[in-house]
Amino acid sequence: MLPGMPEKLFVATPTKLLNFADCKRRYRYTYLETPRPQKGPPWAHNTVGAVVHESLAEFWRWPASRRTTAAAVGKLRASWRHEGFRDEQQSVKWRERSVEMLTNYLHDIDPYFEPRGVERTVVFTTARASLRGRVDRIDERPARDGSGGTELVIVDYKTGRRPLTSADASSSLAMALYVLGARRVLHRPCTRVELHHLPTNTIAAADHDDASLAEHQHRAESIADDASAAESRWYDGLTPAEADAAFPPEPGARCGWCEFVRICPEGRRAAPPRSPWSGLDETDGLPAPIAEAEAEAG
C-alpha cells in the first residue's frame, strides 16, 4: 500500500462474520480455498426456507391487485424443489406444510401495504469494515413516539422448527447490522427488528437503542479485524500446517450440520454427519440445525 493511502476496508456480510466466529476452518473452506472443497449434499430444511422466502418476496413484488394467497401458493408449488429430502413422499409432505405456513401467514396481511424494501441490500461502513446484507423486508410504519412521522422496521422470515423469542431478535448480529444499514441507506429512524416465525405464525420483536447497536457494531468490527488479519496471512502464503493453525476447527455437536464435516476429522469425531433431511424431523431427538443462513448480498 502506498504511503498515505487509506487502509482497505474489509468487506463482509453477517453470514461471513458469523462463519468466522463459529468455525475458522469452515470459513477457510467457504471463502478462501480454491478450488473450494466439495460440500455435502443440500439440506432439506434449507430448501423449505429458500422456497418460502422466494414466494414471499415475489408476493410483495407483484402489484397489489395480484397479491392473493392463492397466487402465492401457486408460486410456491411451481417453485418447489426436491433437494435434500429423503424421498418424494417427504418432499411432498413438506411442500404441503409450507403451503400451510404461507397460507396462515398471509391470512392477516394487507395486500395493499407497500414495504419500503423487499430483498433490499443495505450497507453500513465503519472505519475498518464495509458490512452489507440483504434484508427480507423493510417496512415503513407510523412512528411509535407520537411524532406523526414514520420509522423503519426490519423484518426477517424464519422457517426453522424452534419457536423464537424477543431475546433471539435482540441478540441477532445480522438484524442489528441491518438496522444500521437501513438507517444509512434509507435515511429514516430505525430501531425495531422482527423475526416472523412462519411455522407458529408468531412474531418475536425487539427494539434496539444506541447502546445495543454500539455493542453489536463493536462485535462485528472485532470479528472483521480478526478475519481480515487471518485472510492477510492466508494470501501471504501458508504451509498446510500453518493454515490449520491459522484456521482451526471448533469441534462440537453442531459439526454434524456442517456441509464440510465429511472432510473434517475433528468434526466427524465431535458429531456424525446428519442426514440431509434431519433438520425437518421433529421426532429425531437431535439438536436443531445451525441457524438459517442470512442471505448474502449480491
Short mmCIF file of C-alpha atoms in Angstrom, two decimals:
data_model
loop_
_atom_site.label_atom_id
_atom_site.label_comp_id
_atom_site.label_asym_id
_atom_site.label_seq_id
_atom_site.Cartn_x
_atom_site.Cartn_y
_atom_site.Cartn_z
CA MET A 1 0.00 0.00 0.00
CA LEU A 2 1.33 3.47 -0.90
CA PRO A 3 2.12 5.84 1.98
CA GLY A 4 -0.86 7.99 2.90
CA MET A 5 -3.35 5.72 1.18
CA PRO A 6 -6.38 4.74 3.31
CA GLU A 7 -6.42 1.18 4.57
CA LYS A 8 -8.62 -1.13 2.52
CA LEU A 9 -11.91 -1.90 4.20
CA PHE A 10 -12.77 -5.50 5.00
CA VAL A 11 -15.99 -6.35 3.13
CA ALA A 12 -18.31 -8.84 4.79
CA THR A 13 -21.89 -9.94 5.33
CA PRO A 14 -23.26 -11.05 8.71
CA THR A 15 -23.08 -14.63 7.43
CA LYS A 16 -19.39 -14.29 6.67
CA LEU A 17 -18.63 -12.78 10.07
CA LEU A 18 -20.58 -15.46 11.94
CA ASN A 19 -18.92 -18.21 9.92
CA PHE A 20 -15.53 -16.93 11.08
CA ALA A 21 -16.69 -16.63 14.69
CA ASP A 22 -18.25 -20.11 14.69
CA CYS A 23 -15.52 -22.13 12.94
CA LYS A 24 -12.45 -20.78 11.21
CA ARG A 25 -11.89 -24.00 9.28
CA ARG A 26 -15.38 -23.77 7.81
CA TYR A 27 -14.64 -20.13 6.94
CA ARG A 28 -11.45 -21.15 5.15
CA TYR A 29 -13.23 -23.84 3.15
CA THR A 30 -16.10 -21.49 2.25
CA TYR A 31 -14.28 -18.27 1.38
CA LEU A 32 -10.58 -18.92 0.79
CA GLU A 33 -9.77 -22.35 -0.62
CA THR A 34 -9.59 -22.54 -4.41
CA PRO A 35 -11.00 -24.72 -5.70
CA ARG A 36 -13.42 -24.87 -2.80
CA PRO A 37 -13.63 -28.30 -1.17
CA GLN A 38 -16.69 -30.27 -2.13
CA LYS A 39 -19.63 -29.62 0.14
CA GLY A 40 -22.00 -32.24 1.39
CA PRO A 41 -25.48 -32.72 -0.08
CA PRO A 42 -28.02 -29.90 0.18
CA TRP A 43 -30.17 -29.64 3.31
CA ALA A 44 -33.91 -30.18 3.03
CA HIS A 45 -34.63 -27.53 5.69
CA ASN A 46 -32.71 -25.01 3.57
CA THR A 47 -34.86 -25.96 0.58
CA VAL A 48 -38.00 -25.26 2.61
CA GLY A 49 -36.66 -21.92 3.79
CA ALA A 50 -35.48 -20.84 0.35
CA VAL A 51 -38.75 -21.60 -1.44
CA VAL A 52 -40.87 -19.91 1.24
CA HIS A 53 -38.62 -16.83 1.17
CA GLU A 54 -38.78 -16.68 -2.62
CA SER A 55 -42.57 -16.96 -2.58
CA LEU A 56 -42.95 -14.12 -0.08
CA ALA A 57 -40.52 -11.90 -1.97
CA GLU A 58 -42.45 -12.46 -5.18
CA PHE A 59 -45.75 -11.77 -3.40
CA TRP A 60 -44.57 -8.28 -2.42
CA ARG A 61 -43.14 -7.57 -5.87
CA TRP A 62 -46.48 -8.18 -7.54
CA PRO A 63 -48.96 -5.30 -7.96
CA ALA A 64 -51.36 -5.12 -5.01
CA SER A 65 -54.27 -6.36 -7.11
CA ARG A 66 -52.43 -9.65 -7.70
CA ARG A 67 -51.38 -10.24 -4.09
CA THR A 68 -53.65 -13.11 -3.14
CA THR A 69 -52.95 -16.18 -1.05
CA ALA A 70 -53.89 -18.38 -4.00
CA ALA A 71 -51.31 -16.69 -6.22
CA ALA A 72 -48.62 -17.01 -3.56
CA VAL A 73 -49.43 -20.70 -3.05
CA GLY A 74 -49.29 -21.20 -6.80
CA LYS A 75 -45.85 -19.59 -6.85
CA LEU A 76 -44.64 -21.86 -4.05
CA ARG A 77 -45.90 -25.01 -5.74
CA ALA A 78 -44.37 -24.02 -9.08
CA SER A 79 -41.02 -23.21 -7.41
CA TRP A 80 -40.82 -26.28 -5.22
CA ARG A 81 -37.57 -28.23 -5.33
CA HIS A 82 -36.78 -31.73 -4.08
CA GLU A 83 -33.22 -31.05 -2.90
CA GLY A 84 -32.20 -32.76 0.34
CA PHE A 85 -35.36 -34.72 1.09
CA ARG A 86 -35.28 -38.42 1.91
CA ASP A 87 -37.71 -39.28 -0.87
CA GLU A 88 -40.56 -37.84 -2.90
CA GLN A 89 -43.09 -38.63 -0.17
CA GLN A 90 -41.22 -36.49 2.36
CA SER A 91 -40.77 -33.72 -0.19
CA VAL A 92 -44.49 -33.61 -0.95
CA LYS A 93 -45.31 -33.67 2.77
CA TRP A 94 -43.12 -30.62 3.36
CA ARG A 95 -44.41 -28.85 0.30
CA GLU A 96 -47.89 -29.09 1.79
CA ARG A 97 -46.63 -27.96 5.20
CA SER A 98 -45.02 -24.99 3.50
CA VAL A 99 -48.29 -24.20 1.74
CA GLU A 100 -49.99 -24.25 5.13
CA MET A 101 -47.34 -21.98 6.66
CA LEU A 102 -47.64 -19.50 3.82
CA THR A 103 -51.45 -19.56 3.88
CA ASN A 104 -51.62 -18.92 7.62
CA TYR A 105 -49.05 -16.14 7.44
CA LEU A 106 -50.77 -14.29 4.61
CA HIS A 107 -54.23 -14.57 6.17
CA ASP A 108 -53.94 -11.26 8.03
CA ILE A 109 -51.57 -9.49 5.63
CA ASP A 110 -52.88 -6.34 3.95
CA PRO A 111 -52.07 -6.82 0.25
CA TYR A 112 -52.18 -3.06 -0.32
CA PHE A 113 -49.43 -2.36 2.18
CA GLU A 114 -46.23 -1.38 0.37
CA PRO A 115 -42.96 -2.36 2.07
CA ARG A 116 -40.12 0.11 1.78
CA GLY A 117 -37.84 -2.68 0.60
CA VAL A 118 -38.04 -6.35 -0.37
CA GLU A 119 -34.81 -8.36 -0.52
CA ARG A 120 -33.14 -4.98 -0.12
CA THR A 121 -29.37 -4.77 0.18
CA VAL A 122 -28.20 -2.37 2.89
CA VAL A 123 -24.64 -1.29 3.67
CA PHE A 124 -23.04 0.04 6.82
CA THR A 125 -19.44 1.27 6.69
CA THR A 126 -17.19 1.75 9.70
CA ALA A 127 -13.60 2.95 9.84
CA ARG A 128 -12.39 -0.61 9.24
CA ALA A 129 -15.14 -2.58 7.53
CA SER A 130 -17.91 -2.42 4.96
CA LEU A 131 -20.77 -4.56 6.24
CA ARG A 132 -23.65 -5.42 3.98
CA GLY A 133 -26.57 -7.78 3.82
CA ARG A 134 -29.87 -8.46 2.13
CA VAL A 135 -32.97 -7.86 4.26
CA ASP A 136 -36.08 -9.96 3.67
CA ARG A 137 -38.36 -6.97 4.13
CA ILE A 138 -38.13 -3.39 5.37
CA ASP A 139 -41.42 -1.84 6.47
CA GLU A 140 -42.08 1.87 6.91
CA ARG A 141 -44.71 2.30 9.60
CA PRO A 142 -46.11 5.18 11.65
CA ALA A 143 -43.61 6.18 14.33
CA ARG A 144 -44.50 4.96 17.82
CA ASP A 145 -43.16 8.09 19.52
CA GLY A 146 -46.24 10.15 18.62
CA SER A 147 -44.24 12.46 16.36
CA GLY A 148 -46.50 11.84 13.39
CA GLY A 149 -43.55 10.70 11.31
CA THR A 150 -42.55 7.22 10.21
CA GLU A 151 -39.93 4.66 11.21
CA LEU A 152 -38.38 1.63 9.55
CA VAL A 153 -38.84 -1.92 10.81
CA ILE A 154 -36.53 -4.79 9.85
CA VAL A 155 -38.46 -7.99 9.08
CA ASP A 156 -36.79 -11.39 8.75
CA TYR A 157 -38.69 -14.58 7.88
CA LYS A 158 -37.79 -17.76 9.74
CA THR A 159 -38.89 -21.31 8.93
CA GLY A 160 -36.82 -23.32 11.41
CA ARG A 161 -38.50 -25.66 13.84
CA ARG A 162 -37.62 -23.76 17.05
CA PRO A 163 -40.03 -21.03 18.21
CA LEU A 164 -38.33 -17.66 18.62
CA THR A 165 -38.30 -15.04 21.37
CA SER A 166 -37.52 -11.35 21.71
CA ALA A 167 -34.10 -12.41 23.01
CA ASP A 168 -33.41 -14.06 19.66
CA ALA A 169 -34.32 -10.85 17.89
CA SER A 170 -32.26 -8.56 20.13
CA SER A 171 -29.19 -10.84 20.15
CA SER A 172 -29.06 -11.28 16.36
CA LEU A 173 -25.93 -9.64 14.97
CA ALA A 174 -27.39 -9.66 11.48
CA MET A 175 -30.57 -7.85 12.50
CA ALA A 176 -28.64 -5.15 14.34
CA LEU A 177 -26.39 -4.58 11.33
CA TYR A 178 -29.49 -4.38 9.13
CA VAL A 179 -30.80 -1.59 11.39
CA LEU A 180 -27.56 0.33 10.98
CA GLY A 181 -27.53 -0.32 7.23
CA ALA A 182 -31.15 0.70 6.75
CA ARG A 183 -30.55 3.95 8.62
CA ARG A 184 -27.56 4.70 6.42
CA VAL A 185 -29.18 3.79 3.09
CA LEU A 186 -32.77 4.98 3.62
CA HIS A 187 -32.15 7.91 5.99
CA ARG A 188 -35.05 7.08 8.30
CA PRO A 189 -35.23 6.27 12.03
CA CYS A 190 -34.99 2.53 12.71
CA THR A 191 -34.81 0.64 15.99
CA ARG A 192 -37.28 -2.25 15.71
CA VAL A 193 -36.44 -5.75 14.46
CA GLU A 194 -38.94 -8.57 13.96
CA LEU A 195 -38.44 -12.29 13.40
CA HIS A 196 -41.55 -13.65 11.68
CA HIS A 197 -41.65 -17.37 12.53
CA LEU A 198 -43.87 -18.97 9.94
CA PRO A 199 -44.28 -22.45 11.49
CA THR A 200 -46.01 -20.90 14.53
CA ASN A 201 -47.19 -17.70 12.79
CA THR A 202 -45.68 -15.64 15.60
CA ILE A 203 -43.51 -12.52 15.71
CA ALA A 204 -40.52 -12.12 18.02
CA ALA A 205 -39.73 -8.40 18.20
CA ALA A 206 -37.13 -6.24 19.91
CA ASP A 207 -36.15 -2.59 19.95
CA HIS A 208 -32.55 -1.50 19.80
CA ASP A 209 -31.10 1.61 21.36
CA ASP A 210 -27.76 3.34 20.81
CA ALA A 211 -26.05 1.16 23.42
CA SER A 212 -27.21 -2.17 21.98
CA LEU A 213 -26.36 -1.12 18.43
CA ALA A 214 -22.91 0.04 19.53
CA GLU A 215 -22.36 -3.32 21.22
CA HIS A 216 -23.28 -5.22 18.05
CA GLN A 217 -21.15 -2.89 15.93
CA HIS A 218 -18.18 -3.46 18.22
CA ARG A 219 -18.65 -7.22 17.98
CA ALA A 220 -18.88 -7.06 14.18
CA GLU A 221 -15.75 -4.90 13.91
CA SER A 222 -13.83 -7.21 16.26
CA ILE A 223 -14.71 -10.28 14.18
CA ALA A 224 -13.92 -8.38 10.98
CA ASP A 225 -10.50 -7.35 12.32
CA ASP A 226 -9.63 -10.96 13.20
CA ALA A 227 -10.93 -12.29 9.88
CA SER A 228 -9.03 -9.64 7.93
CA ALA A 229 -5.79 -10.48 9.73
CA ALA A 230 -6.29 -14.21 9.10
CA GLU A 231 -7.04 -13.61 5.42
CA SER A 232 -3.89 -11.49 5.07
CA ARG A 233 -1.85 -14.37 6.43
CA TRP A 234 -3.59 -16.73 4.02
CA TYR A 235 -2.83 -14.62 0.96
CA ASP A 236 0.77 -14.10 2.08
CA GLY A 237 1.16 -17.86 1.78
CA LEU A 238 0.84 -20.56 4.42
CA THR A 239 2.06 -24.12 4.63
CA PRO A 240 -0.69 -26.70 5.27
CA ALA A 241 0.32 -26.84 8.94
CA GLU A 242 0.29 -23.06 9.25
CA ALA A 243 -3.13 -22.91 7.55
CA ASP A 244 -4.51 -25.43 10.04
CA ALA A 245 -3.14 -23.34 12.90
CA ALA A 246 -4.48 -20.05 11.50
CA PHE A 247 -7.91 -21.55 10.74
CA PRO A 248 -8.55 -24.15 13.44
CA PRO A 249 -11.80 -26.11 13.72
CA GLU A 250 -14.26 -25.60 16.56
CA PRO A 251 -15.49 -29.17 17.09
CA GLY A 252 -18.81 -29.66 18.84
CA ALA A 253 -22.33 -31.00 18.49
CA ARG A 254 -23.12 -28.62 15.63
CA CYS A 255 -20.42 -30.17 13.44
CA GLY A 256 -22.95 -32.76 12.29
CA TRP A 257 -24.78 -29.95 10.50
CA CYS A 258 -21.68 -28.59 8.73
CA GLU A 259 -21.52 -29.02 4.97
CA PHE A 260 -17.80 -29.84 5.24
CA VAL A 261 -17.92 -32.35 8.11
CA ARG A 262 -17.15 -35.25 5.79
CA ILE A 263 -13.67 -33.84 5.11
CA CYS A 264 -13.01 -32.63 8.68
CA PRO A 265 -11.63 -35.36 11.00
CA GLU A 266 -12.17 -33.28 14.16
CA GLY A 267 -15.75 -32.54 13.13
CA ARG A 268 -16.53 -36.20 12.43
CA ARG A 269 -15.19 -37.17 15.85
CA ALA A 270 -17.32 -34.50 17.52
CA ALA A 271 -20.57 -35.42 15.77
CA PRO A 272 -21.52 -37.78 12.95
CA PRO A 273 -22.80 -36.20 9.73
CA ARG A 274 -26.54 -35.69 9.81
CA SER A 275 -28.81 -36.86 7.04
CA PRO A 276 -29.80 -34.04 4.69
CA TRP A 277 -33.40 -34.23 5.92
CA SER A 278 -32.61 -34.41 9.66
CA GLY A 279 -33.50 -30.78 10.24
CA LEU A 280 -37.13 -31.49 9.38
CA ASP A 281 -37.83 -34.50 11.59
CA GLU A 282 -39.32 -33.27 14.87
CA THR A 283 -39.10 -36.75 16.43
CA ASP A 284 -35.41 -37.46 15.87
CA GLY A 285 -34.23 -36.02 19.20
CA LEU A 286 -31.31 -34.24 17.53
CA PRO A 287 -30.32 -30.64 18.23
CA ALA A 288 -31.77 -28.14 15.82
CA PRO A 289 -29.59 -27.31 12.83
CA ILE A 290 -27.38 -24.25 12.66
CA ALA A 291 -29.50 -21.13 12.31
CA GLU A 292 -30.71 -20.44 8.80
CA ALA A 293 -28.05 -18.57 6.90
CA GLU A 294 -28.63 -14.95 6.22
CA ALA A 295 -28.85 -14.07 2.54
CA GLU A 296 -25.56 -12.90 1.09
CA ALA A 297 -25.63 -9.53 -0.55
CA GLY A 298 -25.47 -9.59 -4.28
#
